Coordinates of C-alpha atoms and ligand atoms in Angstrom, one line a residue:
X1 CA -16.5 -30.9 20.0
X2 CA -14.4 -34.1 20.0
X3 CA -16.2 -37.0 18.5
X4 CA -15.8 -40.6 19.4
X5 CA -14.0 -42.6 16.7
X6 CA -16.3 -44.9 14.8
X7 CA -16.0 -48.6 14.6
X8 CA -15.6 -50.4 11.3
X9 CA -17.7 -53.2 10.1
X10 CA -17.3 -55.9 7.5
X11 CA -20.2 -56.5 5.2
X12 CA -19.6 -60.0 3.8
X13 CA -20.8 -59.4 0.3
X14 CA -18.5 -56.4 0.0
X15 CA -15.6 -58.7 0.9
X16 CA -16.6 -60.9 -2.0
X17 CA -16.2 -58.0 -4.3
X18 CA -20.0 -57.6 -4.8
X19 CA -22.0 -54.5 -4.2
X20 CA -23.9 -55.0 -0.9
X21 CA -27.5 -54.1 -0.7
X22 CA -29.4 -52.5 2.1
X23 CA -30.3 -56.0 3.3
X24 CA -26.7 -57.0 3.5
X25 CA -25.8 -54.0 5.6
X26 CA -28.7 -54.6 8.0
X27 CA -27.8 -58.3 8.2
X28 CA -24.1 -57.4 9.0
X29 CA -25.1 -55.1 11.8
X30 CA -27.7 -57.4 13.2
X31 CA -25.2 -60.2 13.2
X32 CA -22.4 -58.2 14.9
X33 CA -24.7 -56.6 17.5
X34 CA -26.4 -59.9 18.2
X35 CA -23.1 -61.6 18.7
X36 CA -22.2 -58.9 21.3
X37 CA -19.3 -57.8 19.2
X38 CA -20.3 -54.2 19.1
X39 CA -20.5 -52.8 22.6
X40 CA -23.4 -50.4 23.4
X41 CA -22.4 -46.8 22.7
X42 CA -20.0 -47.6 19.8
X43 CA -20.2 -45.0 17.2
X44 CA -21.2 -46.3 13.7
X45 CA -19.6 -45.0 10.6
X46 CA -21.4 -41.9 9.1
X47 CA -23.7 -42.8 6.2
X48 CA -21.5 -41.3 3.6
X49 CA -18.3 -42.8 4.9
X50 CA -19.8 -46.3 4.8
X51 CA -21.3 -45.8 1.4
X52 CA -17.9 -44.7 0.1
X53 CA -16.0 -47.5 1.8
X54 CA -18.3 -50.2 0.5
X55 CA -18.9 -48.6 -2.9
X56 CA -22.7 -48.5 -2.3
X57 CA -25.2 -46.4 -4.1
X58 CA -26.7 -43.4 -2.3
X59 CA -29.2 -44.0 0.4
X60 CA -28.4 -47.7 0.9
X61 CA -26.9 -47.1 4.3
X62 CA -29.4 -44.4 5.3
X63 CA -32.2 -46.8 4.7
X64 CA -30.4 -49.6 6.6
X65 CA -29.7 -47.3 9.6
X66 CA -33.4 -46.3 9.7
X67 CA -34.4 -49.9 9.8
X68 CA -31.9 -50.6 12.6
X69 CA -33.3 -47.7 14.6
X70 CA -36.7 -49.0 14.1
X71 CA -35.6 -52.4 15.5
X72 CA -34.1 -50.7 18.6
X73 CA -30.5 -51.9 17.7
X74 CA -29.1 -48.4 17.1
X75 CA -29.9 -44.9 18.1
X76 CA -29.2 -41.6 16.3
X77 CA -28.3 -38.4 18.0
X78 CA -28.6 -35.2 16.1
X79 CA -25.3 -33.8 14.7
X80 CA -23.5 -36.6 16.6
X81 CA -24.2 -39.7 14.5
X82 CA -25.5 -43.2 15.0
X83 CA -24.6 -45.4 17.9
X84 CA -25.2 -49.0 19.0
X85 CA -28.0 -49.0 21.5
X86 CA -27.0 -49.8 25.0
X87 CA -26.6 -53.6 25.4
X88 CA -29.7 -53.8 27.6
X89 CA -31.8 -52.3 24.8
X90 CA -30.0 -54.5 22.2
X91 CA -31.0 -57.9 23.5
X92 CA -29.0 -57.7 26.8
X93 CA -26.4 -60.0 25.4
X94 CA -23.1 -60.5 27.2
X95 CA -20.0 -59.8 25.2
X96 CA -19.3 -62.9 23.2
X97 CA -15.5 -62.5 23.1
X98 CA -13.5 -64.5 25.6
X99 CA -11.8 -62.3 28.2
X100 CA -8.0 -62.5 27.9
X101 CA -6.1 -62.9 31.1
X102 CA -4.6 -59.9 33.0
X103 CA -1.0 -59.2 32.0
X104 CA 1.3 -60.6 34.6
X105 CA 3.2 -57.7 36.0
X106 CA 5.9 -57.8 38.6
X107 CA 4.8 -56.2 41.9
X108 CA 5.7 -52.5 42.0
X109 CA 9.1 -52.1 43.6
X110 CA 8.2 -48.6 44.6
X111 CA 7.1 -49.0 48.2
X112 CA 6.8 -45.3 49.1
X113 CA 4.1 -45.4 51.6
X114 CA 2.7 -41.9 51.9
X115 CA 3.2 -39.5 49.1
X116 CA 2.5 -35.9 50.2
X117 CA -1.1 -34.8 49.9
X118 CA -2.1 -31.7 48.0
X119 CA -1.2 -28.5 49.7
X120 CA 1.2 -30.1 52.3
X121 CA 4.5 -28.3 53.1
X122 CA 7.0 -30.7 51.6
X123 CA 10.0 -30.8 53.8
X124 CA 11.2 -33.8 51.9
X125 CA 11.3 -32.5 48.3
X126 CA 14.6 -32.7 46.4
X127 CA 13.3 -30.1 43.9
X128 CA 14.0 -26.4 43.9
X129 CA 11.3 -23.9 44.6
X130 CA 9.6 -23.4 41.1
X131 CA 9.6 -19.6 41.7
X132 CA 13.4 -19.7 41.4
X133 CA 13.4 -21.4 38.1
X134 CA 13.9 -19.6 34.8
X135 CA 10.7 -20.5 33.1
X136 CA 10.4 -17.3 31.0
X137 CA 14.0 -17.5 29.6
X138 CA 13.5 -21.1 28.8
X139 CA 10.3 -20.3 27.0
X140 CA 12.2 -17.8 24.9
X141 CA 14.7 -20.5 23.9
X142 CA 11.9 -22.9 23.1
X143 CA 10.1 -20.4 20.9
X144 CA 13.4 -19.5 19.1
X145 CA 14.1 -23.2 18.5
X146 CA 10.6 -23.8 17.1
X147 CA 10.9 -20.9 14.7
X148 CA 14.4 -21.9 13.6
X149 CA 14.5 -23.4 10.1
X150 CA 17.5 -25.4 11.2
X151 CA 15.6 -27.7 13.5
X152 CA 16.7 -31.1 12.3
X153 CA 13.9 -33.3 11.0
X154 CA 15.8 -36.4 12.3
X155 CA 17.6 -37.0 15.6
X156 CA 21.0 -38.1 16.7
X157 CA 20.5 -41.0 19.0
X158 CA 23.6 -40.0 20.9
X159 CA 22.2 -36.5 21.5
X160 CA 22.1 -33.2 19.7
X161 CA 25.8 -32.5 18.8
X162 CA 25.8 -28.7 19.7
X163 CA 24.4 -29.7 23.1
X164 CA 27.1 -32.3 23.6
X165 CA 29.7 -29.7 22.6
X166 CA 28.3 -27.2 25.2
X167 CA 28.3 -29.9 27.9
X168 CA 31.8 -31.0 27.1
X169 CA 33.0 -27.3 27.4
X170 CA 31.3 -27.0 30.9
X171 CA 32.9 -30.2 32.1
X172 CA 36.3 -29.3 31.0
X173 CA 36.0 -26.2 33.1
X174 CA 35.5 -28.5 36.1
X175 CA 38.7 -30.4 35.4
X176 CA 37.3 -33.3 33.3
X177 CA 38.9 -34.2 30.0
X178 CA 35.7 -34.7 28.1
X179 CA 34.8 -34.4 24.4
X180 CA 31.4 -34.4 22.7
X181 CA 32.1 -38.0 21.5
X182 CA 32.2 -39.0 25.1
X183 CA 28.7 -37.8 25.9
X184 CA 25.3 -39.5 25.6
X185 CA 22.3 -37.3 26.2
X186 CA 19.5 -38.9 28.3
X187 CA 16.1 -38.2 29.7
X188 CA 17.3 -37.1 33.1
X189 CA 20.0 -38.9 35.1
X190 CA 17.5 -41.6 36.0
X191 CA 17.5 -42.7 32.4
X192 CA 21.2 -42.4 32.3
X193 CA 21.4 -44.9 35.1
X194 CA 18.9 -47.2 33.4
X195 CA 20.9 -47.1 30.2
X196 CA 24.1 -47.9 32.0
X197 CA 22.3 -50.9 33.6
X198 CA 21.0 -52.1 30.2
X199 CA 24.5 -52.0 28.8
X200 CA 26.3 -53.5 31.8
X201 CA 28.0 -56.9 31.6
X202 CA 28.7 -57.1 35.3
X203 CA 26.0 -58.5 37.6
X204 CA 27.2 -57.4 41.0
X205 CA 27.1 -53.8 42.2
X206 CA 27.7 -51.8 45.4
X207 CA 26.4 -48.4 46.4
X208 CA 26.6 -46.4 49.6
X209 CA 24.1 -47.3 52.3
X210 CA 21.9 -45.3 52.6
X211 CA 21.5 -44.4 49.0
X212 CA 19.1 -42.7 46.6
X213 CA 16.3 -45.3 46.6
X214 CA 15.3 -45.0 43.0
X215 CA 18.9 -46.0 42.0
X216 CA 18.9 -49.1 44.2
X217 CA 15.5 -50.2 43.1
X218 CA 16.5 -49.6 39.5
X219 CA 19.6 -51.7 39.8
X220 CA 17.6 -54.5 41.5
X221 CA 15.0 -54.3 38.8
X222 CA 17.8 -55.1 36.3
X223 CA 18.5 -58.2 38.4
X224 CA 21.8 -56.9 39.6
X225 CA 22.9 -58.2 43.0
X226 CA 23.4 -54.9 45.0
X227 CA 25.0 -54.4 48.3
X228 CA 25.5 -51.4 50.5
X229 CA 28.7 -49.8 51.9
X230 CA 27.7 -48.1 55.2
X231 CA 27.9 -44.3 55.1
X232 CA 27.7 -42.3 58.3
X233 CA 27.5 -38.7 57.2
X234 CA 28.7 -37.5 60.7
X235 CA 32.1 -39.3 60.3
X236 CA 34.7 -39.8 57.6
X237 CA 34.1 -42.9 55.4
X238 CA 35.2 -46.1 57.2
X239 CA 37.4 -47.3 54.3
X240 CA 38.5 -50.4 56.2
X241 CA 34.9 -51.5 56.6
X242 CA 34.2 -50.7 52.9
X243 CA 37.2 -52.7 51.9
X244 CA 36.1 -55.8 53.9
X245 CA 32.6 -55.5 52.4
X246 CA 34.0 -55.1 48.9
X247 CA 36.2 -58.1 49.4
X248 CA 33.2 -60.2 50.5
X249 CA 30.7 -59.0 47.9
X250 CA 33.1 -58.6 44.9
X251 CA 31.1 -56.0 42.9
X252 CA 31.9 -55.2 39.3
X253 CA 30.8 -51.6 39.7
X254 CA 30.4 -49.1 42.5
X255 CA 27.8 -46.4 42.2
X256 CA 28.9 -43.3 44.1
X257 CA 27.1 -40.0 44.7
X258 CA 30.2 -38.0 45.6
X259 CA 28.7 -34.6 46.2
X260 CA 25.8 -33.8 48.6
X261 CA 25.0 -37.4 48.6
X262 CA 21.2 -38.3 48.5
X263 CA 19.9 -38.8 51.2
X264 CA 22.6 -37.8 53.7
X265 CA 24.1 -34.6 52.1
X266 CA 27.6 -36.1 52.6
X267 CA 30.4 -35.0 50.2
X268 CA 33.5 -37.1 49.7
X269 CA 36.8 -35.4 50.5
X270 CA 39.5 -35.4 47.9
X271 CA 41.4 -38.0 50.0
X272 CA 38.3 -40.3 50.0
X273 CA 37.9 -39.9 46.3
X274 CA 41.5 -41.0 45.8
X275 CA 41.0 -43.9 48.2
X276 CA 37.9 -45.1 46.3
X277 CA 40.0 -45.1 43.1
X278 CA 42.7 -47.1 44.9
X279 CA 40.1 -49.6 46.1
X280 CA 38.7 -49.9 42.6
X281 CA 42.1 -50.6 41.2
X282 CA 43.0 -53.1 44.0
X283 CA 39.7 -55.0 43.8
X284 CA 39.1 -54.5 40.1
X285 CA 35.7 -52.9 40.1
X286 CA 34.6 -50.0 37.9
X287 CA 33.2 -46.7 39.0
X288 CA 29.9 -44.9 38.2
X289 CA 29.7 -41.4 39.6
X290 CA 26.3 -39.6 40.0
X291 CA 27.2 -35.9 40.3
X292 CA 23.6 -34.7 40.8
X293 CA 24.5 -32.0 43.3
X294 CA 26.9 -30.1 41.1
X295 CA 25.8 -26.5 40.2
X296 CA 23.6 -26.3 43.3
X297 CA 25.6 -24.1 45.6
X298 CA 28.3 -21.5 45.3
X299 CA 31.2 -23.7 46.2
X300 CA 30.0 -26.8 44.5
X301 CA 32.0 -26.3 41.3
X302 CA 35.3 -26.5 43.1
X303 CA 34.9 -29.9 44.5
X304 CA 37.0 -32.4 42.4
X305 CA 34.8 -35.1 41.0
X306 CA 35.6 -38.8 40.9
X307 CA 35.6 -38.5 37.1
X308 CA 38.1 -35.6 37.3
X309 CA 40.5 -37.5 39.6
X310 CA 39.9 -41.1 38.4
X311 CA 40.1 -40.3 34.7
X312 CA 38.2 -41.6 31.7
X313 CA 37.4 -45.1 32.9
X314 CA 35.0 -43.6 35.4
X315 CA 31.4 -43.5 34.1
X316 CA 29.8 -40.2 35.0
X317 CA 26.1 -39.1 35.0
X318 CA 24.6 -35.7 35.7
X319 CA 21.5 -33.8 34.8
X320 CA 20.0 -30.3 34.2
X321 CA 16.5 -31.2 35.4
X322 CA 16.6 -30.1 39.0
X323 CA 18.5 -26.9 38.3
X324 CA 16.6 -25.6 35.3
X325 CA 13.1 -27.1 35.2
X326 CA 11.9 -30.5 36.4
X327 CA 9.9 -30.6 33.1
X328 CA 13.1 -30.4 31.1
X329 CA 14.2 -34.0 31.8
X330 CA 17.6 -33.8 30.2
X331 CA 20.7 -35.5 31.7
X332 CA 23.7 -37.2 30.3
X333 CA 26.3 -39.9 30.6
X334 CA 30.1 -39.4 30.1
X335 CA 32.0 -42.5 29.0
X336 CA 35.1 -43.5 27.1
X337 CA 34.6 -43.1 23.4
X338 CA 34.9 -46.9 22.8
X339 CA 32.1 -47.5 25.3
X340 CA 29.7 -45.0 23.8
X341 CA 28.3 -47.3 21.0
X342 CA 27.0 -49.8 23.6
X343 CA 25.4 -47.1 25.6
X344 CA 23.8 -45.5 22.5
X345 CA 22.5 -48.9 21.5
X346 CA 21.0 -49.4 25.0
X347 CA 19.4 -45.9 24.7
X348 CA 17.9 -46.7 21.3
X349 CA 16.3 -49.8 22.8
X350 CA 14.9 -47.7 25.6
X351 CA 13.7 -44.6 23.8
X352 CA 15.3 -44.3 20.3
X353 CA 16.3 -40.8 21.3
X354 CA 15.8 -38.0 23.8
X355 CA 13.6 -35.2 22.6
X356 CA 15.6 -33.2 20.0
X357 CA 13.4 -30.2 20.6
X358 CA 14.3 -30.1 24.3
X359 CA 18.0 -30.7 23.5
X360 CA 18.1 -27.8 21.1
X361 CA 16.2 -25.5 23.5
X362 CA 18.7 -26.4 26.3
X363 CA 21.6 -25.8 24.0
X364 CA 20.2 -22.4 23.2
X365 CA 19.8 -21.7 26.9
X366 CA 23.4 -22.6 27.6
X367 CA 24.8 -20.7 24.6
X368 CA 22.9 -17.5 25.4
X369 CA 24.6 -17.6 28.8
X370 CA 21.2 -17.9 30.5
X371 CA 22.4 -21.0 32.5
X372 CA 25.3 -19.2 34.1
X373 CA 23.2 -16.1 35.0
X374 CA 20.5 -18.4 36.4
X375 CA 23.0 -20.4 38.4
X376 CA 24.5 -17.2 39.9
X377 CA 21.0 -16.1 41.1
X378 CA 19.9 -19.5 42.2
X379 CA 23.1 -20.2 44.2
X380 CA 22.7 -16.9 46.0
X381 CA 19.1 -17.8 46.9
X382 CA 20.0 -21.3 47.9
X383 CA 22.8 -20.1 50.0
X384 CA 20.4 -17.8 51.9
X385 CA 17.9 -20.6 52.4
X386 CA 20.6 -23.0 53.5
X387 CA 21.8 -20.6 56.1
X388 CA 18.2 -19.9 57.2
X389 CA 17.6 -23.7 57.6
X390 CA 20.8 -24.3 59.6
X391 CA 20.3 -21.3 61.8
X392 CA 16.7 -22.3 62.5
X393 CA 17.8 -25.9 63.3
X394 CA 20.4 -24.5 65.7
X395 CA 17.8 -22.3 67.4
X396 CA 14.8 -24.6 67.5
X397 CA 16.0 -28.2 67.8
X398 CA 16.3 -29.9 71.2
X399 CA 19.5 -31.5 72.5
X400 CA 20.3 -34.8 70.9
X401 CA 19.2 -33.8 67.4
X402 CA 22.0 -33.4 64.9
X403 CA 22.1 -32.6 61.2
X404 CA 24.6 -32.6 58.4
X405 CA 26.0 -29.3 57.0
X406 CA 26.5 -30.2 53.3
X407 CA 27.1 -26.6 52.2
X408 CA 25.4 -27.5 48.9
X409 CA 22.8 -29.6 47.2
X410 CA 19.1 -29.3 48.0
X411 CA 18.9 -31.3 51.3
X412 CA 20.5 -32.1 54.6
X413 CA 20.1 -35.1 56.9
X414 CA 18.4 -34.6 60.2
X415 CA 19.2 -37.3 62.7
X416 CA 17.0 -37.8 65.9
X417 CA 17.5 -39.5 69.2
X418 CA 16.5 -43.2 68.9
X419 CA 13.7 -42.5 71.5
X420 CA 11.8 -40.6 68.9
X421 CA 9.3 -42.8 67.0
X422 CA 9.7 -41.8 63.4
X423 CA 6.4 -43.3 62.2
X424 CA 4.5 -41.5 64.9
X425 CA 6.4 -38.3 64.2
X426 CA 5.5 -38.6 60.5
X427 CA 1.9 -39.1 61.3
X428 CA 1.7 -36.1 63.6
X429 CA 3.5 -33.9 61.1
X430 CA 1.1 -35.0 58.4
X431 CA -1.8 -33.9 60.6
X432 CA -0.2 -30.5 60.7
X433 CA 0.1 -30.6 56.9
X434 CA 3.9 -31.0 56.8
X435 CA 5.3 -34.0 54.8
X436 CA 8.5 -35.7 56.0
X437 CA 9.5 -38.8 54.2
X438 CA 10.1 -42.4 55.3
X439 CA 13.8 -42.7 54.7
X440 CA 13.9 -46.4 55.5
X441 CA 13.8 -47.2 51.7
X442 CA 17.2 -45.7 51.4
X443 CA 18.8 -48.3 53.6
X444 CA 19.7 -51.9 52.8
X445 CA 18.7 -53.4 56.2
X446 CA 17.7 -51.9 59.5
X447 CA 18.6 -48.2 59.2
X448 CA 21.8 -47.3 60.9
X449 CA 20.8 -43.7 61.0
X450 CA 17.6 -42.4 62.6
X451 CA 16.2 -39.5 60.6
X452 CA 15.2 -38.2 57.2
X453 CA 16.1 -35.6 54.6
X454 CA 15.2 -32.0 55.1
X455 CA 15.0 -29.8 52.0
X456 CA 15.8 -26.2 52.2
X457 CA 15.6 -25.6 48.4
X458 CA 11.9 -26.2 47.8
X459 CA 9.9 -24.2 50.4
X460 CA 9.7 -20.4 50.5
X461 CA 11.7 -19.1 53.5
X462 CA 8.5 -18.4 55.6
X463 CA 7.1 -21.9 55.0
X464 CA 10.5 -23.5 55.7
X465 CA 10.7 -21.7 59.0
X466 CA 7.1 -22.6 60.0
X467 CA 7.7 -26.3 59.0
X468 CA 10.8 -26.4 61.1
X469 CA 9.0 -24.8 64.1
X470 CA 6.3 -27.5 63.9
X471 CA 8.9 -30.2 63.5
X472 CA 10.8 -29.0 66.6
X473 CA 7.5 -28.9 68.6
X474 CA 6.6 -32.4 67.6
X475 CA 10.1 -33.8 68.3
X476 CA 10.0 -32.3 71.8
X477 CA 6.6 -33.9 72.3
X478 CA 8.0 -37.3 71.4
Ligands
PLP1 C1 21.1 -38.8 43.4 C2 20.1 -38.7 42.3 N1 20.5 -39.2 41.1 C3 19.6 -39.1 40.1 C4 18.4 -38.6 40.2 C5 17.5 -38.5 39.0 O1 17.3 -37.2 38.6 P1 16.8 -36.8 37.2 O2 16.4 -38.0 36.4 O3 15.7 -35.8 37.5 O4 17.9 -36.1 36.5 C6 18.0 -38.1 41.4 C7 16.7 -37.5 41.6 O5 16.3 -37.0 42.7 C8 18.9 -38.2 42.5 O6 18.6 -37.7 43.7

């Protein structure tokens, strides 16, 4: 049985170096309880502990406790110890300490109105169906690392070197010139973004609009002035519009989700990536690429990244969390070697280090070849679910509904006629136990699209089909 920790008590004569008597012990408790400083229910030190602490002779405390029980100030419970009697019993005194004020916290920036209730079909999740994730193989790696005598007693704040070496090798295969010295391991790519913000000198940023809301809210929470460059996933990027916005806002950094953009599913063409690099050079802003969608579909590896085309000045973040296990929480930043010390310093301030145990287990997972085997299986399954999703939309959705066809990543964007009231639709879907999200948080002002993300990676095929059938029925009813 877990026991409550016991409170400590000062007996004044002991503080003077004298041996307290039973009377002193009683007086000390009467004083503290009477002053309301020992709340009812607090566990008292066991007799022998207090005797040892205070250097008392045997039975001094036992006799004092018996007297306190007799006075109704404490109670004893067999095999459990002695406790301050509830305040009502012990004189009914209010707590004598002054109540300190409530810490002043900023209001939560996370305004997500209606999280999915337990058991709802989550059409909005960016996660992959847990049944497709390699829990057993990862457990093997974890066990092997825990048994290994080589597990370092300390940590490398930049990240476990063998893991950085393995990541660098993978990125090189994707056309990026990256060495282990360029990599900082993080707690997911969310922390990667946070670390970049902590280290940033610039105060103005731009992102796509709409954008992954946790990124925008994070940037704003770092007091960065952020503006959005409109992205219409049904058309090529309007580079002239972007240039005029960039000229007006003058950001020092542009955050871009170049593959399977969250929330639209849009992927930049190679030409658009080149144009973004040209804009960056012309208007002198740096680039931060979030490559979250890589590894998530068969063809995803062959898309050139901004980091591959733009070179070493591009900051790059990515993560293993979605693709292996959400509980893994490992991501990374790629930066020029001369920028790494600032990023590592920012990481130290944030968390000192990412968990070396997880880093070592992930390295084991990569070096045993499990990640590649897993990706091959995962991509096959995600391809099938993607095709099911798109075929179902084609079959079920009424005229006027359109959707993006990202060909990768976990979600696509479903766009509805303006006549459909999204709030009412969400409510009716919730009644039918299907969660669709409020995507308005992804936009900077009034949304220029009229829809939400649909995930095909999270739900089992039967559930996905059922959820889409209900969605089509409710859209037709709107
Ligand atoms: C675009 C994008 N970037 C970063 C993240 C953060 O992911 P994680 O911290 O799990 O790696 C997410 C999470 O959904 C995301 O959608």
